[in-house]
Amino acid sequence: MDNYSNNYARDFRELVVYRRQRELAREVFAVSKKFPREESRSLTDQIRRSSRSIGAQIAEAWAKRRYEKHFISKLTDADAEQRETQHCIETPPIANISRPNLPGGCSISASKSAACSAP
C-alpha cells in the first residue's frame, strides 16, 4: 500500500501517478538500450523524451491545480505524451522486444504504455 493513500498529497512527487511515471521512464530508458542501432537517433530519442515528458506535465499540472482549465490542459498534455510513448512502444521494430514488469503492478506492453493495476 502506498504511504500517502490515506492523506492528501502535499507535493506532486507524492502522487501515485507521478511515481509510476518515474518507474515507467526508467524502464523505457533501460528497454530502449536494446533498440536496433539504426533507431538510436530517432525512435529511441523520441520514446525517451515522451516518457520523461509525462512527469513534467504532471508536475506542471500540480503547479496550476488552483486554475481548473490550466490544470485540465496540463493533464491532457500528460495524457498526450503517454499516448506518444504508447505509439513508440507499438512501432516496429521494437514492438517485440521483451519488456519486464515494473514495480507497483505496472508493465510496458505493446497494447498499453503504462498498464498499472489499481493500488
XYZ file of N, CA and C in Angstrom:
357
model
N 0.844 -1.187 0.000
C 0.000 0.000 0.000
C 0.885 1.245 0.000
N 0.474 2.254 -0.696
C 1.247 3.487 -0.782
C 1.226 4.239 0.542
N 2.318 4.924 0.834
C 2.425 5.686 2.076
C 1.416 6.816 2.166
N 0.955 7.318 1.036
C 0.118 8.503 1.029
C -1.334 8.195 0.685
N -1.733 6.923 0.704
C -3.064 6.556 0.229
C -4.183 7.140 1.086
N -3.927 7.456 2.348
C -4.978 7.987 3.221
C -4.848 9.489 3.449
N -3.896 10.122 2.837
C -3.659 11.549 3.038
C -3.695 12.271 1.699
N -3.876 13.571 1.780
C -3.761 14.381 0.578
C -2.290 14.574 0.251
N -1.984 14.610 -1.020
C -0.609 14.853 -1.438
C -0.240 16.297 -1.121
N 0.950 16.469 -0.627
C 1.446 17.820 -0.329
C 2.335 18.349 -1.447
N 2.720 17.444 -2.347
C 3.645 17.789 -3.409
C 3.390 16.819 -4.561
N 3.663 17.234 -5.781
C 3.410 16.358 -6.928
C 4.210 15.063 -6.849
N 5.355 15.086 -6.172
C 6.185 13.883 -6.046
C 5.500 12.794 -5.215
N 4.479 13.162 -4.447
C 3.738 12.205 -3.633
C 2.591 11.551 -4.405
N 2.284 12.047 -5.583
C 1.193 11.484 -6.371
C 1.591 10.107 -6.904
N 0.700 9.135 -6.757
C 0.962 7.784 -7.237
C 1.247 7.812 -8.737
N 0.474 8.563 -9.481
C 0.656 8.620 -10.933
C 2.040 9.172 -11.289
N 2.527 10.128 -10.539
C 3.857 10.684 -10.808
C 4.939 9.642 -10.509
N 4.800 8.949 -9.379
C 5.798 7.936 -9.022
C 5.798 6.789 -10.029
N 4.632 6.407 -10.500
C 4.570 5.344 -11.510
C 5.157 5.819 -12.840
N 4.969 7.075 -13.157
C 5.567 7.607 -14.382
C 7.081 7.548 -14.294
N 7.634 7.857 -13.133
C 9.094 7.798 -12.965
C 9.604 6.373 -13.196
N 8.855 5.388 -12.676
C 9.218 3.993 -12.905
C 9.162 3.677 -14.401
N 8.101 4.150 -15.049
C 7.949 3.919 -16.487
C 9.119 4.531 -17.258
N 9.485 5.761 -16.944
C 10.577 6.432 -17.654
C 11.892 5.669 -17.472
N 12.150 5.175 -16.256
C 13.370 4.391 -16.021
C 13.348 3.101 -16.836
N 12.190 2.447 -16.865
C 12.084 1.202 -17.617
C 12.205 1.450 -19.114
N 11.586 2.514 -19.610
C 11.698 2.850 -21.032
C 13.165 3.084 -21.384
N 13.879 3.794 -20.528
C 15.295 4.037 -20.796
C 16.068 2.721 -20.856
N 15.829 1.828 -19.900
C 16.540 0.547 -19.877
C 16.197 -0.292 -21.102
N 14.918 -0.376 -21.430
C 14.486 -1.181 -22.575
C 14.991 -0.562 -23.879
N 15.018 0.766 -23.951
C 15.426 1.419 -25.201
C 16.900 1.185 -25.527
N 17.684 0.763 -24.546
C 19.079 0.407 -24.814
C 19.170 -0.814 -25.721
N 18.086 -1.600 -25.778
C 18.051 -2.809 -26.602
C 17.547 -2.533 -28.015
N 17.140 -1.318 -28.304
C 16.606 -0.995 -29.622
C 17.689 -1.149 -30.681
N 17.284 -1.412 -31.909
C 18.260 -1.521 -33.001
C 19.091 -0.242 -33.132
N 20.342 -0.404 -33.472
C 21.270 0.724 -33.575
C 20.770 1.802 -34.540
N 20.139 1.389 -35.625
C 19.661 2.371 -36.607
C 18.544 3.258 -36.052
N 17.966 2.872 -34.920
C 16.917 3.684 -34.291
C 17.463 4.629 -33.217
N 18.761 4.593 -32.974
C 19.326 5.318 -31.843
C 19.124 6.828 -31.893
N 18.970 7.400 -33.056
C 18.797 8.860 -33.144
C 17.382 9.272 -33.497
N 16.501 8.329 -33.631
C 15.125 8.695 -33.984
C 14.151 8.152 -32.961
N 13.741 6.920 -33.099
C 12.728 6.354 -32.217
C 13.199 6.286 -30.770
N 14.438 5.903 -30.562
C 14.971 5.814 -29.198
C 14.897 7.169 -28.507
N 15.373 8.194 -29.181
C 15.336 9.543 -28.614
C 13.896 9.985 -28.370
N 13.018 9.725 -29.300
C 11.626 10.157 -29.188
C 10.919 9.489 -28.022
N 11.078 8.189 -27.871
C 10.389 7.482 -26.789
C 10.934 7.900 -25.427
N 12.224 8.152 -25.348
C 12.796 8.622 -24.075
C 12.261 10.003 -23.714
N 12.206 10.892 -24.693
C 11.704 12.248 -24.420
C 10.225 12.231 -24.039
N 9.419 11.482 -24.770
C 7.984 11.476 -24.478
C 7.699 10.835 -23.128
N 8.433 9.779 -22.773
C 8.181 9.134 -21.480
C 8.578 10.031 -20.315
N 9.639 10.823 -20.475
C 10.035 11.759 -19.410
C 9.097 12.954 -19.336
N 8.532 13.329 -20.459
C 7.652 14.492 -20.502
C 6.348 14.274 -19.735
N 5.930 13.033 -19.601
C 4.697 12.744 -18.857
C 4.809 13.316 -17.446
N 5.902 13.027 -16.780
C 6.111 13.531 -15.418
C 6.210 15.038 -15.358
N 6.845 15.626 -16.354
C 6.960 17.089 -16.391
C 5.577 17.730 -16.496
N 4.711 17.120 -17.308
C 3.358 17.660 -17.460
C 2.550 17.499 -16.172
N 2.742 16.387 -15.468
C 2.056 16.181 -14.188
C 2.531 17.218 -13.179
N 3.836 17.480 -13.146
C 4.384 18.488 -12.237
C 3.824 19.873 -12.561
N 3.731 20.198 -13.834
C 3.159 21.487 -14.230
C 1.676 21.566 -13.874
N 0.959 20.464 -14.061
C -0.462 20.439 -13.692
C -0.611 20.703 -12.202
N 0.254 20.114 -11.396
C 0.204 20.329 -9.946
C 0.373 21.817 -9.628
N 1.313 22.459 -10.304
C 1.562 23.881 -10.058
C 0.355 24.742 -10.433
N -0.448 24.273 -11.377
C -1.598 25.049 -11.855
C -2.932 24.490 -11.345
N -2.896 23.667 -10.301
C -4.101 22.987 -9.833
C -5.193 23.912 -9.321
N -4.851 25.111 -8.959
C -5.876 26.064 -8.486
C -6.705 26.647 -9.636
N -6.214 26.473 -10.847
C -6.881 27.007 -12.027
C -7.356 25.832 -12.878
N -8.620 25.484 -12.714
C -9.157 24.257 -13.274
C -8.842 24.056 -14.756
N -9.039 25.080 -15.577
C -8.797 24.914 -17.022
C -7.327 24.655 -17.324
N -6.422 25.339 -16.627
C -4.986 25.111 -16.827
C -4.598 23.714 -16.343
N -5.154 23.332 -15.197
C -4.889 22.015 -14.626
C -5.305 20.918 -15.606
N -6.511 21.017 -16.126
C -7.022 20.034 -17.081
C -6.178 20.027 -18.349
N -5.781 21.207 -18.802
C -4.950 21.305 -20.002
C -3.633 20.561 -19.820
N -2.985 20.731 -18.682
C -1.705 20.071 -18.431
C -1.878 18.561 -18.288
N -2.967 18.139 -17.657
C -3.222 16.700 -17.563
C -3.504 16.114 -18.939
N -4.165 16.890 -19.786
C -4.397 16.461 -21.165
C -3.071 16.326 -21.901
N -2.161 17.257 -21.671
C -0.825 17.175 -22.275
C -0.085 15.934 -21.787
N -0.208 15.615 -20.490
C 0.433 14.416 -19.952
C -0.128 13.168 -20.626
N -1.438 13.142 -20.825
C -2.058 12.005 -21.498
C -1.563 11.911 -22.948
N -1.413 13.045 -23.612
C -0.913 13.042 -24.994
C 0.505 12.471 -25.041
N 1.349 12.838 -24.094
C 2.714 12.298 -24.046
C 2.689 10.799 -23.772
N 1.771 10.362 -22.908
C 1.626 8.936 -22.626
C 1.234 8.196 -23.894
N 0.337 8.781 -24.670
C -0.091 8.140 -25.916
C 1.035 8.133 -26.951
N 1.856 9.170 -26.958
C 3.013 9.177 -27.858
C 3.984 8.064 -27.468
N 4.208 7.908 -26.171
C 5.062 6.825 -25.690
C 4.474 5.483 -26.094
N 3.175 5.344 -25.929
C 2.487 4.109 -26.324
C 2.699 3.830 -27.808
N 2.550 4.846 -28.627
C 2.761 4.687 -30.071
C 4.174 4.192 -30.365
N 5.154 4.803 -29.715
C 6.546 4.403 -29.940
C 6.783 2.957 -29.529
N 6.174 2.530 -28.430
C 6.319 1.148 -27.977
C 5.731 0.183 -28.991
N 4.645 0.585 -29.617
C 3.957 -0.282 -30.571
C 4.593 -0.274 -31.963
N 5.547 0.610 -32.191
C 6.150 0.768 -33.503
C 7.193 -0.302 -33.779
N 7.042 -1.042 -34.877
C 8.115 -1.969 -35.260
C 9.371 -1.142 -35.546
N 10.530 -1.593 -35.306
C 10.954 -2.945 -34.956
C 11.012 -3.221 -33.465
N 10.520 -2.329 -32.614
C 10.668 -2.535 -31.170
C 9.482 -3.221 -30.523
N 8.405 -3.434 -31.243
C 7.189 -3.982 -30.643
C 7.374 -5.365 -30.048
N 8.390 -6.110 -30.473
C 8.575 -7.471 -29.979
C 9.712 -7.608 -28.971
N 10.259 -6.494 -28.511
C 11.334 -6.549 -27.516
C 10.719 -6.901 -26.165
N 11.381 -7.768 -25.425
C 10.891 -8.188 -24.115
C 10.828 -7.000 -23.165
N 9.720 -6.882 -22.446
C 9.519 -5.784 -21.503
C 9.160 -6.352 -20.143
N 10.045 -6.314 -19.182
C 9.733 -6.851 -17.858
C 8.685 -6.006 -17.147
N 8.045 -6.600 -16.139
C 7.063 -5.864 -15.345
C 7.757 -4.812 -14.500
N 7.058 -3.711 -14.286
C 7.560 -2.630 -13.449
C 7.058 -2.826 -12.023
N 7.702 -2.220 -11.049
C 7.197 -2.263 -9.683
C 5.812 -1.615 -9.607
N 5.050 -1.987 -8.613
C 3.747 -1.358 -8.394
C 2.674 -1.853 -9.327
N 2.859 -3.011 -9.946
C 1.824 -3.565 -10.810
C 1.791 -2.956 -12.196
N 2.813 -2.210 -12.590
C 2.859 -1.587 -13.913
C 3.693 -2.455 -14.852
N 3.375 -2.401 -16.113
C 4.185 -3.078 -17.109
C 4.137 -2.289 -18.400
N 5.143 -2.444 -19.203
C 5.157 -1.835 -20.522
C 4.717 -2.921 -21.482
N 3.753 -2.616 -22.315
C 3.303 -3.602 -23.286
C 3.006 -2.922 -24.602
N 2.838 -3.714 -25.630
C 2.510 -3.158 -26.932
C 1.089 -2.617 -26.968
N 0.247 -3.052 -26.041
C -1.140 -2.571 -26.062
C -1.350 -1.361 -25.165
N -0.514 -1.199 -24.131
C -0.650 -0.057 -23.223
C 0.737 0.355 -22.795
N 1.022 1.652 -22.850
C 2.373 2.076 -22.493
C 2.634 1.960 -21.011
N 1.663 2.221 -20.196
C 1.868 2.138 -18.745
C 0.668 1.481 -18.106
N 0.566 0.203 -18.292
C -0.557 -0.522 -17.712
C -0.290 -0.683 -16.234
N -1.130 -0.118 -15.404
C -0.941 -0.182 -13.958
C -2.183 -0.734 -13.296
N -1.990 -1.696 -12.416
C -3.127 -2.187 -11.667
C -3.436 -1.197 -10.557
N -4.685 -1.128 -10.190
C -5.100 -0.206 -9.127
C -4.465 -0.620 -7.818
N -4.035 0.369 -7.001
C -3.417 0.043 -5.713
C -4.413 -0.590 -4.762
